[in-house]
């Protein structure tokens, strides 16, 4: 049995949710994991159940013990199911291609395995195999496609695009009775795959709404084995690299536009339905789309000039009448009477005449929603967004004047992923959603139109007559 395994270790494994058979399996193999690694391994075992997840993500910063955990978890799987076939895809430079042998000696000191260097296969006594695949570029992983793998583990997953990962996952299938195919991912924030990984793992994790995925965040602070020099090196980093690699901040990516966005500050779960006081100004905004999303927002501003994005309606492929119904429902659940809504601001496309002479805005008007032209300046809108986010990390902090309800999940997921437009640095890069509806900026556009309603200079104060309808 591995040294440093004592009562306390058993207790921490139990606290992390590790089932006893798994714990004995790991300890028997000489594998001693740290609390976050134990939590990730416990989640990997949930993949055994029909109702359990099929994808586990681990990491989120440099030095959090990702590579160590990756091998340990594959060993746990291999030891319990004879003949298991695993693929371990590792992002490596040419220089460290040979490192895998060191790694397996370090992580699996107590297991008899044989490593075939030429084939890159690690074989266990029970016939289970880990095939190691190394990649430097996305295209390198094509060499491993086409076969069937019971388990696939991708290290540095955000260095791969979503379509490349989807390609790899087509190989994640099994013909073994009692085994459920699964995939594990380790990674840091940033890189070309940042957005898909965040959407797939981080956003559901933050919302407490994980279904097929589970994520365990681990930074260098969760790894007591890391040498102080490595830790100090991470601490010397600045800018987005520090936030991504040291802090494991998922709201950062190289080229991120809204670098002052802080999920914990700007997203306010206390902004529930009925949050707006009766004397606050309220209004709606809308970015229209059919193939793309229609994203509508309900805003309010308090007497101090702090704006609140209270609620969101976002759907694609819907006709105008369905959107109007949803917007009406949004007002009702927020207990906002229609006559309080100052305006509904929309992008210019809804006012364009179609071939039949009709405008989308006419459709909305028929349902009682008279749309008005939003200020569509992209650069002004981005500047206003930035201004309202404030800067809580500055000394002294610049207090935000925009808060967003956690009902606005599309907007919350979208803002941190927005990038500078390389051709026009002061603008946000325009991005369309993919075929799955993922990754578009319609949410941001919809909210931007709304925010411009209270941009400086302020519009004249509305003099409200009770019961008067203003749109
Ligand atoms: N459970 C453990 N027991 C012993 N050593 C560990 C354990 N977990 C991690 N380590 C050690 O901590 C160091 C960093 O771990 P590892 O390389 O797995 O982190 P990483 O997240 O993959 O780092 P990077 O971001 O640089 O790829 C390594 O020396 C590793 O051997
Ligand atoms: Mg690593």
GROMACS .gro file of C-alpha atoms and ligand atoms in nm:
model
  503
    1UNK     CA    1   0.000   0.000   0.000
    2UNK     CA    2   0.126   0.349  -0.085
    3UNK     CA    3   0.287   0.548   0.187
    4UNK     CA    4   0.111   0.863   0.312
    5UNK     CA    5  -0.221   0.679   0.297
    6UNK     CA    6  -0.373   0.717   0.637
    7UNK     CA    7  -0.709   0.774   0.801
    8UNK     CA    8  -0.705   1.135   0.690
    9UNK     CA    9  -0.651   1.036   0.330
   10UNK     CA   10  -0.941   0.790   0.344
   11UNK     CA   11  -1.158   1.064   0.497
   12UNK     CA   12  -1.068   1.316   0.225
   13UNK     CA   13  -1.140   1.056  -0.045
   14UNK     CA   14  -1.476   0.985   0.114
   15UNK     CA   15  -1.550   1.358   0.129
   16UNK     CA   16  -1.467   1.388  -0.239
   17UNK     CA   17  -1.724   1.116  -0.316
   18UNK     CA   18  -1.478   0.841  -0.411
   19UNK     CA   19  -1.646   0.500  -0.378
   20UNK     CA   20  -1.454   0.253  -0.165
   21UNK     CA   21  -1.380   0.011  -0.452
   22UNK     CA   22  -1.224   0.292  -0.649
   23UNK     CA   23  -1.021   0.405  -0.354
   24UNK     CA   24  -0.886   0.055  -0.298
   25UNK     CA   25  -0.815   0.022  -0.669
   26UNK     CA   26  -0.611   0.344  -0.672
   27UNK     CA   27  -0.431   0.286  -0.345
   28UNK     CA   28  -0.355  -0.073  -0.446
   29UNK     CA   29  -0.187   0.064  -0.759
   30UNK     CA   30   0.020   0.307  -0.551
   31UNK     CA   31  -0.177   0.608  -0.673
   32UNK     CA   32  -0.234   0.879  -0.414
   33UNK     CA   33  -0.441   1.167  -0.542
   34UNK     CA   34  -0.504   1.512  -0.402
   35UNK     CA   35  -0.852   1.635  -0.306
   36UNK     CA   36  -0.946   1.792  -0.643
   37UNK     CA   37  -0.806   1.494  -0.830
   38UNK     CA   38  -1.007   1.264  -0.605
   39UNK     CA   39  -1.321   1.465  -0.681
   40UNK     CA   40  -1.257   1.433  -1.055
   41UNK     CA   41  -1.200   1.059  -1.023
   42UNK     CA   42  -1.521   1.022  -0.824
   43UNK     CA   43  -1.703   1.196  -1.109
   44UNK     CA   44  -1.538   0.968  -1.361
   45UNK     CA   45  -1.699   0.675  -1.178
   46UNK     CA   46  -2.040   0.838  -1.223
   47UNK     CA   47  -1.994   0.767  -1.594
   48UNK     CA   48  -2.059   0.400  -1.509
   49UNK     CA   49  -2.425   0.477  -1.451
   50UNK     CA   50  -2.686   0.516  -1.724
   51UNK     CA   51  -2.798   0.842  -1.563
   52UNK     CA   52  -2.442   0.965  -1.514
   53UNK     CA   53  -2.229   1.203  -1.719
   54UNK     CA   54  -2.028   1.098  -2.023
   55UNK     CA   55  -1.768   1.373  -2.018
   56UNK     CA   56  -1.548   1.490  -1.731
   57UNK     CA   57  -1.339   1.807  -1.739
   58UNK     CA   58  -1.053   1.868  -1.499
   59UNK     CA   59  -0.819   2.161  -1.450
   60UNK     CA   60  -0.864   2.521  -1.550
   61UNK     CA   61  -0.513   2.651  -1.470
   62UNK     CA   62  -0.149   2.557  -1.502
   63UNK     CA   63   0.006   2.311  -1.260
   64UNK     CA   64  -0.319   2.185  -1.107
   65UNK     CA   65  -0.214   1.823  -1.142
   66UNK     CA   66  -0.390   1.762  -1.473
   67UNK     CA   67  -0.141   1.531  -1.640
   68UNK     CA   68  -0.097   1.330  -1.321
   69UNK     CA   69  -0.470   1.289  -1.280
   70UNK     CA   70  -0.516   1.197  -1.645
   71UNK     CA   71  -0.292   0.889  -1.621
   72UNK     CA   72  -0.421   0.794  -1.278
   73UNK     CA   73  -0.782   0.797  -1.396
   74UNK     CA   74  -0.712   0.592  -1.704
   75UNK     CA   75  -0.530   0.341  -1.483
   76UNK     CA   76  -0.832   0.318  -1.251
   77UNK     CA   77  -1.052   0.239  -1.554
   78UNK     CA   78  -0.804  -0.004  -1.708
   79UNK     CA   79  -0.755  -0.198  -1.388
   80UNK     CA   80  -1.125  -0.253  -1.330
   81UNK     CA   81  -1.224  -0.354  -1.683
   82UNK     CA   82  -0.997  -0.611  -1.855
   83UNK     CA   83  -0.934  -0.546  -2.221
   84UNK     CA   84  -1.031  -0.180  -2.205
   85UNK     CA   85  -0.907   0.033  -2.494
   86UNK     CA   86  -0.818   0.392  -2.410
   87UNK     CA   87  -0.681   0.676  -2.617
   88UNK     CA   88  -0.474   0.941  -2.441
   89UNK     CA   89  -0.420   1.241  -2.664
   90UNK     CA   90  -0.147   1.468  -2.533
   91UNK     CA   91  -0.045   1.806  -2.657
   92UNK     CA   92   0.335   1.802  -2.653
   93UNK     CA   93   0.627   1.972  -2.812
   94UNK     CA   94   0.875   1.758  -3.006
   95UNK     CA   95   1.118   1.771  -2.711
   96UNK     CA   96   0.892   1.603  -2.461
   97UNK     CA   97   0.745   1.325  -2.672
   98UNK     CA   98   0.941   1.080  -2.464
   99UNK     CA   99   0.814   1.220  -2.136
  100UNK     CA  100   0.527   0.981  -2.118
  101UNK     CA  101   0.750   0.708  -1.978
  102UNK     CA  102   0.863   0.931  -1.691
  103UNK     CA  103   0.506   1.023  -1.625
  104UNK     CA  104   0.377   0.668  -1.604
  105UNK     CA  105   0.667   0.565  -1.379
  106UNK     CA  106   0.583   0.850  -1.147
  107UNK     CA  107   0.206   0.808  -1.145
  108UNK     CA  108   0.183   0.429  -1.162
  109UNK     CA  109   0.474   0.306  -0.952
  110UNK     CA  110   0.285   0.009  -0.815
  111UNK     CA  111   0.138  -0.140  -1.132
  112UNK     CA  112   0.293  -0.386  -1.369
  113UNK     CA  113   0.260  -0.238  -1.718
  114UNK     CA  114   0.464  -0.264  -2.031
  115UNK     CA  115   0.526   0.030  -2.258
  116UNK     CA  116   0.588  -0.016  -2.627
  117UNK     CA  117   0.768   0.299  -2.731
  118UNK     CA  118   0.730   0.245  -3.104
  119UNK     CA  119   0.356   0.196  -3.087
  120UNK     CA  120   0.308   0.431  -2.792
  121UNK     CA  121   0.098   0.174  -2.608
  122UNK     CA  122   0.090   0.103  -2.239
  123UNK     CA  123  -0.044  -0.245  -2.169
  124UNK     CA  124  -0.176  -0.367  -1.834
  125UNK     CA  125  -0.157  -0.727  -1.712
  126UNK     CA  126  -0.532  -0.770  -1.770
  127UNK     CA  127  -0.503  -0.676  -2.137
  128UNK     CA  128  -0.626  -0.319  -2.102
  129UNK     CA  129  -0.436  -0.073  -2.318
  130UNK     CA  130  -0.370   0.298  -2.320
  131UNK     CA  131  -0.273   0.417  -2.664
  132UNK     CA  132  -0.087   0.746  -2.637
  133UNK     CA  133  -0.125   0.991  -2.919
  134UNK     CA  134   0.079   1.308  -2.933
  135UNK     CA  135  -0.025   1.617  -3.116
  136UNK     CA  136   0.122   1.957  -3.179
  137UNK     CA  137  -0.137   2.082  -3.425
  138UNK     CA  138  -0.506   2.003  -3.453
  139UNK     CA  139  -0.451   1.811  -3.776
  140UNK     CA  140  -0.216   1.566  -3.598
  141UNK     CA  141  -0.508   1.405  -3.417
  142UNK     CA  142  -0.653   1.284  -3.748
  143UNK     CA  143  -0.401   1.001  -3.728
  144UNK     CA  144  -0.594   0.855  -3.435
  145UNK     CA  145  -0.942   0.873  -3.590
  146UNK     CA  146  -1.125   0.574  -3.726
  147UNK     CA  147  -1.076   0.325  -3.445
  148UNK     CA  148  -1.303   0.252  -3.148
  149UNK     CA  149  -1.196   0.365  -2.801
  150UNK     CA  150  -1.381   0.286  -2.478
  151UNK     CA  151  -1.227   0.589  -2.310
  152UNK     CA  152  -1.077   0.897  -2.470
  153UNK     CA  153  -0.875   1.145  -2.273
  154UNK     CA  154  -0.769   1.474  -2.430
  155UNK     CA  155  -0.501   1.679  -2.257
  156UNK     CA  156  -0.489   2.054  -2.325
  157UNK     CA  157  -0.833   2.026  -2.481
  158UNK     CA  158  -0.870   2.397  -2.558
  159UNK     CA  159  -0.585   2.376  -2.805
  160UNK     CA  160  -0.828   2.189  -3.030
  161UNK     CA  161  -1.124   2.336  -3.215
  162UNK     CA  162  -1.476   2.215  -3.140
  163UNK     CA  163  -1.504   2.039  -3.475
  164UNK     CA  164  -1.178   1.852  -3.413
  165UNK     CA  165  -1.300   1.737  -3.073
  166UNK     CA  166  -1.632   1.633  -3.224
  167UNK     CA  167  -1.434   1.429  -3.480
  168UNK     CA  168  -1.241   1.257  -3.202
  169UNK     CA  169  -1.556   1.181  -3.007
  170UNK     CA  170  -1.698   0.986  -3.302
  171UNK     CA  171  -1.438   0.723  -3.200
  172UNK     CA  172  -1.566   0.712  -2.843
  173UNK     CA  173  -1.781   0.400  -2.865
  174UNK     CA  174  -1.773   0.052  -2.723
  175UNK     CA  175  -1.880  -0.302  -2.790
  176UNK     CA  176  -1.798  -0.409  -2.434
  177UNK     CA  177  -2.093  -0.517  -2.223
  178UNK     CA  178  -2.132  -0.315  -1.905
  179UNK     CA  179  -1.901  -0.037  -2.016
  180UNK     CA  180  -2.025   0.311  -2.094
  181UNK     CA  181  -1.804   0.510  -2.333
  182UNK     CA  182  -1.673   0.830  -2.182
  183UNK     CA  183  -1.432   1.112  -2.247
  184UNK     CA  184  -1.209   1.304  -2.009
  185UNK     CA  185  -1.062   1.645  -2.081
  186UNK     CA  186  -0.792   1.841  -1.905
  187UNK     CA  187  -0.712   2.196  -1.999
  188UNK     CA  188  -0.632   2.557  -1.918
  189UNK     CA  189  -0.844   2.857  -2.022
  190UNK     CA  190  -0.754   3.037  -2.343
  191UNK     CA  191  -0.667   2.915  -2.695
  192UNK     CA  192  -0.882   2.825  -2.993
  193UNK     CA  193  -1.104   2.588  -2.799
  194UNK     CA  194  -1.174   2.822  -2.509
  195UNK     CA  195  -1.528   2.905  -2.616
  196UNK     CA  196  -1.654   2.551  -2.679
  197UNK     CA  197  -1.497   2.419  -2.360
  198UNK     CA  198  -1.646   2.701  -2.156
  199UNK     CA  199  -1.989   2.645  -2.307
  200UNK     CA  200  -1.972   2.266  -2.266
  201UNK     CA  201  -1.820   2.242  -1.918
  202UNK     CA  202  -1.783   2.573  -1.738
  203UNK     CA  203  -2.119   2.739  -1.798
  204UNK     CA  204  -2.329   2.439  -1.681
  205UNK     CA  205  -2.093   2.392  -1.384
  206UNK     CA  206  -2.133   2.752  -1.279
  207UNK     CA  207  -2.508   2.732  -1.316
  208UNK     CA  208  -2.527   2.411  -1.116
  209UNK     CA  209  -2.700   2.258  -1.419
  210UNK     CA  210  -2.459   1.986  -1.532
  211UNK     CA  211  -2.613   1.693  -1.716
  212UNK     CA  212  -2.377   1.504  -1.951
  213UNK     CA  213  -2.070   1.683  -1.821
  214UNK     CA  214  -1.897   1.740  -1.488
  215UNK     CA  215  -1.614   1.983  -1.423
  216UNK     CA  216  -1.361   2.003  -1.140
  217UNK     CA  217  -1.160   2.323  -1.118
  218UNK     CA  218  -0.802   2.287  -0.994
  219UNK     CA  219  -0.529   2.548  -0.988
  220UNK     CA  220  -0.168   2.530  -0.875
  221UNK     CA  221  -0.296   2.614  -0.526
  222UNK     CA  222  -0.465   2.273  -0.520
  223UNK     CA  223  -0.140   2.093  -0.591
  224UNK     CA  224   0.091   2.059  -0.296
  225UNK     CA  225   0.349   1.867  -0.501
  226UNK     CA  226   0.430   2.149  -0.734
  227UNK     CA  227   0.771   2.302  -0.672
  228UNK     CA  228   0.788   2.656  -0.542
  229UNK     CA  229   0.980   2.772  -0.848
  230UNK     CA  230   0.689   2.678  -1.076
  231UNK     CA  231   0.442   2.853  -0.849
  232UNK     CA  232   0.661   3.165  -0.839
  233UNK     CA  233   0.687   3.161  -1.219
  234UNK     CA  234   0.309   3.164  -1.248
  235UNK     CA  235   0.287   3.447  -0.996
  236UNK     CA  236   0.519   3.660  -1.209
  237UNK     CA  237   0.281   3.641  -1.503
  238UNK     CA  238   0.073   3.946  -1.586
  239UNK     CA  239  -0.240   4.022  -1.788
  240UNK     CA  240  -0.462   3.755  -1.934
  241UNK     CA  241  -0.201   3.483  -1.885
  242UNK     CA  242  -0.196   3.544  -1.511
  243UNK     CA  243  -0.573   3.533  -1.490
  244UNK     CA  244  -0.594   3.223  -1.707
  245UNK     CA  245  -0.295   3.020  -1.589
  246UNK     CA  246  -0.262   3.120  -1.225
  247UNK     CA  247  -0.621   3.200  -1.129
  248UNK     CA  248  -0.798   2.966  -1.368
  249UNK     CA  249  -1.031   3.246  -1.470
  250UNK     CA  250  -1.259   3.121  -1.745
  251UNK     CA  251  -1.379   3.468  -1.830
  252UNK     CA  252  -1.052   3.543  -1.995
  253UNK     CA  253  -0.912   3.465  -2.335
  254UNK     CA  254  -0.637   3.620  -2.536
  255UNK     CA  255  -0.787   3.914  -2.722
  256UNK     CA  256  -1.088   3.931  -2.492
  257UNK     CA  257  -1.272   4.259  -2.532
  258UNK     CA  258  -1.442   4.296  -2.196
  259UNK     CA  259  -1.142   4.227  -1.975
  260UNK     CA  260  -1.312   4.403  -1.683
  261UNK     CA  261  -1.599   4.156  -1.688
  262UNK     CA  262  -1.613   3.970  -1.357
  263UNK     CA  263  -1.876   3.703  -1.336
  264UNK     CA  264  -1.892   3.721  -0.958
  265UNK     CA  265  -1.944   4.097  -0.962
  266UNK     CA  266  -2.162   4.164  -1.262
  267UNK     CA  267  -2.394   3.865  -1.239
  268UNK     CA  268  -2.631   3.921  -0.951
  269UNK     CA  269  -2.846   3.623  -0.854
  270UNK     CA  270  -3.039   3.855  -0.620
  271UNK     CA  271  -3.190   4.029  -0.924
  272UNK     CA  272  -3.501   3.817  -0.918
  273UNK     CA  273  -3.839   3.871  -1.077
  274UNK     CA  274  -4.000   4.186  -0.937
  275UNK     CA  275  -3.659   4.339  -0.859
  276UNK     CA  276  -3.732   4.675  -1.028
  277UNK     CA  277  -3.883   4.931  -0.793
  278UNK     CA  278  -4.209   5.091  -0.910
  279UNK     CA  279  -4.043   5.429  -0.979
  280UNK     CA  280  -3.752   5.292  -1.187
  281UNK     CA  281  -3.748   5.345  -1.562
  282UNK     CA  282  -3.786   5.024  -1.760
  283UNK     CA  283  -3.746   4.944  -2.128
  284UNK     CA  284  -3.692   4.660  -2.374
  285UNK     CA  285  -3.443   4.596  -2.649
  286UNK     CA  286  -3.427   4.341  -2.923
  287UNK     CA  287  -3.190   4.202  -3.182
  288UNK     CA  288  -3.402   4.028  -3.443
  289UNK     CA  289  -3.312   3.704  -3.614
  290UNK     CA  290  -3.476   3.394  -3.756
  291UNK     CA  291  -3.186   3.164  -3.846
  292UNK     CA  292  -2.991   3.355  -3.582
  293UNK     CA  293  -3.129   3.420  -3.239
  294UNK     CA  294  -3.382   3.686  -3.159
  295UNK     CA  295  -3.249   3.816  -2.829
  296UNK     CA  296  -3.474   4.046  -2.625
  297UNK     CA  297  -3.379   4.214  -2.297
  298UNK     CA  298  -3.570   4.383  -2.021
  299UNK     CA  299  -3.378   4.670  -1.862
  300UNK     CA  300  -3.431   4.898  -1.566
  301UNK     CA  301  -3.237   5.186  -1.420
  302UNK     CA  302  -3.254   5.303  -1.062
  303UNK     CA  303  -3.248   5.657  -0.927
  304UNK     CA  304  -2.866   5.649  -0.899
  305UNK     CA  305  -2.817   5.564  -1.265
  306UNK     CA  306  -2.729   5.197  -1.214
  307UNK     CA  307  -2.871   4.988  -1.496
  308UNK     CA  308  -2.998   4.633  -1.450
  309UNK     CA  309  -3.047   4.378  -1.722
  310UNK     CA  310  -3.341   4.203  -1.561
  311UNK     CA  311  -3.436   3.928  -1.800
  312UNK     CA  312  -3.372   3.769  -2.137
  313UNK     CA  313  -3.575   3.603  -2.406
  314UNK     CA  314  -3.366   3.432  -2.674
  315UNK     CA  315  -3.487   3.186  -2.936
  316UNK     CA  316  -3.418   3.114  -3.298
  317UNK     CA  317  -3.644   2.978  -3.569
  318UNK     CA  318  -3.950   3.140  -3.411
  319UNK     CA  319  -4.206   3.364  -3.580
  320UNK     CA  320  -4.283   3.712  -3.452
  321UNK     CA  321  -4.608   3.615  -3.277
  322UNK     CA  322  -4.424   3.357  -3.064
  323UNK     CA  323  -4.156   3.611  -2.970
  324UNK     CA  324  -4.426   3.864  -2.875
  325UNK     CA  325  -4.593   3.607  -2.653
  326UNK     CA  326  -4.259   3.532  -2.487
  327UNK     CA  327  -4.184   3.903  -2.436
  328UNK     CA  328  -4.528   3.952  -2.282
  329UNK     CA  329  -4.459   3.656  -2.051
  330UNK     CA  330  -4.122   3.810  -1.960
  331UNK     CA  331  -4.293   4.136  -1.858
  332UNK     CA  332  -4.555   3.947  -1.659
  333UNK     CA  333  -4.307   3.735  -1.466
  334UNK     CA  334  -4.114   4.051  -1.382
  335UNK     CA  335  -4.439   4.214  -1.271
  336UNK     CA  336  -4.390   4.505  -1.511
  337UNK     CA  337  -4.709   4.649  -1.657
  338UNK     CA  338  -4.681   4.723  -2.029
  339UNK     CA  339  -4.752   5.094  -1.985
  340UNK     CA  340  -4.430   5.127  -1.782
  341UNK     CA  341  -4.213   5.020  -2.077
  342UNK     CA  342  -4.059   5.340  -2.217
  343UNK     CA  343  -3.951   5.197  -2.548
  344UNK     CA  344  -3.850   4.884  -2.737
  345UNK     CA  345  -3.528   4.943  -2.920
  346UNK     CA  346  -3.438   4.724  -3.214
  347UNK     CA  347  -3.164   4.697  -3.475
  348UNK     CA  348  -3.220   4.858  -3.817
  349UNK     CA  349  -3.292   4.532  -4.003
  350UNK     CA  350  -3.647   4.507  -3.865
  351UNK     CA  351  -3.738   4.836  -4.037
  352UNK     CA  352  -3.627   4.725  -4.383
  353UNK     CA  353  -3.907   4.654  -4.628
  354UNK     CA  354  -3.918   4.296  -4.753
  355UNK     CA  355  -4.016   4.212  -5.113
  356UNK     CA  356  -4.387   4.215  -5.014
  357UNK     CA  357  -4.352   4.568  -4.878
  358UNK     CA  358  -4.387   4.447  -4.519
  359UNK     CA  359  -4.141   4.515  -4.240
  360UNK     CA  360  -4.071   4.286  -3.947
  361UNK     CA  361  -4.145   4.586  -3.725
  362UNK     CA  362  -4.502   4.595  -3.869
  363UNK     CA  363  -4.552   4.241  -3.739
  364UNK     CA  364  -4.438   4.342  -3.393
  365UNK     CA  365  -4.662   4.649  -3.402
  366UNK     CA  366  -4.964   4.432  -3.484
  367UNK     CA  367  -4.893   4.251  -3.157
  368UNK     CA  368  -4.881   4.579  -2.966
  369UNK     CA  369  -4.501   4.623  -2.964
  370UNK     CA  370  -4.400   4.938  -3.147
  371UNK     CA  371  -4.028   4.906  -3.214
  372UNK     CA  372  -3.798   5.207  -3.226
  373UNK     CA  373  -3.462   5.237  -3.394
  374UNK     CA  374  -3.173   5.163  -3.158
  375UNK     CA  375  -2.846   5.350  -3.169
  376UNK     CA  376  -2.657   5.083  -3.361
  377UNK     CA  377  -2.306   5.227  -3.349
  378UNK     CA  378  -2.096   4.922  -3.263
  379UNK     CA  379  -1.804   5.121  -3.130
  380UNK     CA  380  -2.019   5.350  -2.915
  381UNK     CA  381  -2.211   5.049  -2.787
  382UNK     CA  382  -1.894   4.864  -2.691
  383UNK     CA  383  -1.759   5.176  -2.519
  384UNK     CA  384  -2.082   5.216  -2.322
  385UNK     CA  385  -2.072   4.850  -2.218
  386UNK     CA  386  -1.712   4.887  -2.103
  387UNK     CA  387  -1.788   5.209  -1.915
  388UNK     CA  388  -2.076   5.049  -1.729
  389UNK     CA  389  -1.876   4.741  -1.632
  390UNK     CA  390  -1.646   4.965  -1.428
  391UNK     CA  391  -1.319   4.812  -1.313
  392UNK     CA  392  -1.331   4.637  -0.979
  393UNK     CA  393  -0.962   4.540  -0.990
  394UNK     CA  394  -0.842   4.898  -1.014
  395UNK     CA  395  -0.722   5.088  -0.706
  396UNK     CA  396  -0.949   5.243  -0.606
  397UNK     CA  397  -1.210   5.023  -0.774
  398UNK     CA  398  -1.437   5.172  -1.035
  399UNK     CA  399  -1.785   5.067  -0.932
  400UNK     CA  400  -1.992   4.903  -1.208
  401UNK     CA  401  -2.313   5.072  -1.315
  402UNK     CA  402  -2.450   4.765  -1.488
  403UNK     CA  403  -2.560   4.443  -1.325
  404UNK     CA  404  -2.709   4.142  -1.494
  405UNK     CA  405  -2.961   3.898  -1.355
  406UNK     CA  406  -2.860   3.534  -1.373
  407UNK     CA  407  -3.175   3.480  -1.579
  408UNK     CA  408  -2.981   3.625  -1.875
  409UNK     CA  409  -2.774   3.312  -1.935
  410UNK     CA  410  -2.714   3.373  -2.307
  411UNK     CA  411  -2.572   3.720  -2.242
  412UNK     CA  412  -2.366   3.603  -1.945
  413UNK     CA  413  -2.207   3.326  -2.148
  414UNK     CA  414  -2.152   3.555  -2.446
  415UNK     CA  415  -1.981   3.863  -2.296
  416UNK     CA  416  -1.654   3.705  -2.174
  417UNK     CA  417  -1.603   3.530  -2.508
  418UNK     CA  418  -1.622   3.847  -2.718
  419UNK     CA  419  -1.298   3.944  -2.887
  420UNK     CA  420  -1.142   4.257  -3.029
  421UNK     CA  421  -1.196   4.296  -3.401
  422UNK     CA  422  -0.842   4.270  -3.540
  423UNK     CA  423  -0.938   4.502  -3.827
  424UNK     CA  424  -1.090   4.763  -3.597
  425UNK     CA  425  -0.942   4.732  -3.251
  426UNK     CA  426  -1.199   4.946  -3.074
  427UNK     CA  427  -1.483   4.726  -3.198
  428UNK     CA  428  -1.601   4.384  -3.085
  429UNK     CA  429  -1.544   4.115  -3.347
  430UNK     CA  430  -1.868   4.004  -3.507
  431UNK     CA  431  -1.934   3.631  -3.472
  432UNK     CA  432  -2.219   3.423  -3.603
  433UNK     CA  433  -2.346   3.119  -3.422
  434UNK     CA  434  -2.258   2.779  -3.567
  435UNK     CA  435  -2.510   2.519  -3.686
  436UNK     CA  436  -2.585   2.421  -3.328
  437UNK     CA  437  -2.666   2.780  -3.240
  438UNK     CA  438  -2.348   2.811  -3.042
  439UNK     CA  439  -2.114   3.105  -3.017
  440UNK     CA  440  -2.308   3.392  -3.178
  441UNK     CA  441  -2.312   3.748  -3.051
  442UNK     CA  442  -2.685   3.818  -3.093
  443UNK     CA  443  -2.720   3.835  -2.714
  444UNK     CA  444  -2.460   4.108  -2.692
  445UNK     CA  445  -2.615   4.304  -2.980
  446UNK     CA  446  -2.960   4.286  -2.819
  447UNK     CA  447  -2.828   4.404  -2.484
  448UNK     CA  448  -2.605   4.670  -2.644
  449UNK     CA  449  -2.906   4.830  -2.814
  450UNK     CA  450  -3.081   4.841  -2.479
  451UNK     CA  451  -2.787   4.989  -2.293
  452UNK     CA  452  -2.754   5.274  -2.543
  453UNK     CA  453  -3.096   5.396  -2.431
  454UNK     CA  454  -2.936   5.532  -2.116
  455UNK     CA  455  -2.596   5.618  -2.261
  456UNK     CA  456  -2.465   5.968  -2.204
  457UNK     CA  457  -2.604   6.219  -2.285
  458UNK     CA  458  -2.912   6.094  -2.098
  459UNK     CA  459  -3.242   6.106  -2.276
  460UNK     CA  460  -3.500   6.350  -2.137
  461UNK     CA  461  -3.676   6.216  -1.829
  462UNK     CA  462  -4.008   6.058  -1.903
  463UNK     CA  463  -4.298   6.235  -1.745
  464UNK     CA  464  -4.527   5.953  -1.662
  465UNK     CA  465  -4.903   5.980  -1.655
  466UNK     CA  466  -5.057   5.687  -1.470
  467UNK     CA  467  -5.216   5.441  -1.704
  468UNK     CA  468  -5.078   5.608  -2.018
  469UNK     CA  469  -4.933   5.375  -2.275
  470UNK     CA  470  -4.611   5.501  -2.419
  471UNK     CA  471  -4.542   5.253  -2.694
  472LIG     N1  472  -0.126   1.324  -0.672
  472LIG     C1  473   0.000   1.360  -0.696
  472LIG     N2  474   0.101   1.298  -0.634
  472LIG     C2  475   0.230   1.334  -0.655
  472LIG     N3  476   0.268   1.431  -0.739
  472LIG     C3  477   0.171   1.497  -0.804
  472LIG     C4  478   0.031   1.465  -0.786
  472LIG     N4  479  -0.041   1.548  -0.866
  472LIG     C5  480   0.049   1.627  -0.929
  472LIG     N5  481   0.173   1.596  -0.892
  472LIG     C6  482   0.300   1.661  -0.938
  472LIG     O1  483   0.278   1.803  -0.949
  472LIG     C7  484   0.346   1.853  -1.063
  472LIG     C8  485   0.246   1.922  -1.156
  472LIG     O2  486   0.147   1.828  -1.189
  472LIG     P1  487   0.098   1.807  -1.339
  472LIG     O3  488   0.213   1.809  -1.433
  472LIG     O4  489   0.010   1.688  -1.341
  472LIG     O5  490   0.015   1.940  -1.354
  472LIG     P2  491  -0.050   2.001  -1.486
  472LIG     O6  492  -0.177   2.064  -1.444
  472LIG     O7  493  -0.057   1.897  -1.592
  472LIG     O8  494   0.057   2.111  -1.523
  472LIG     P3  495   0.072   2.192  -1.662
  472LIG     O9  496  -0.034   2.297  -1.662
  472LIG    O10  497   0.209   2.251  -1.654
  472LIG    O11  498   0.055   2.093  -1.773
  472LIG     C9  499   0.414   1.736  -1.130
  472LIG    O12  500   0.545   1.730  -1.086
  472LIG    C10  501   0.335   1.616  -1.078
  472LIG    O13  502   0.411   1.500  -1.076
  473LIG    MG1  503   0.015   1.889  -1.787
   0.00000   0.00000   0.00000
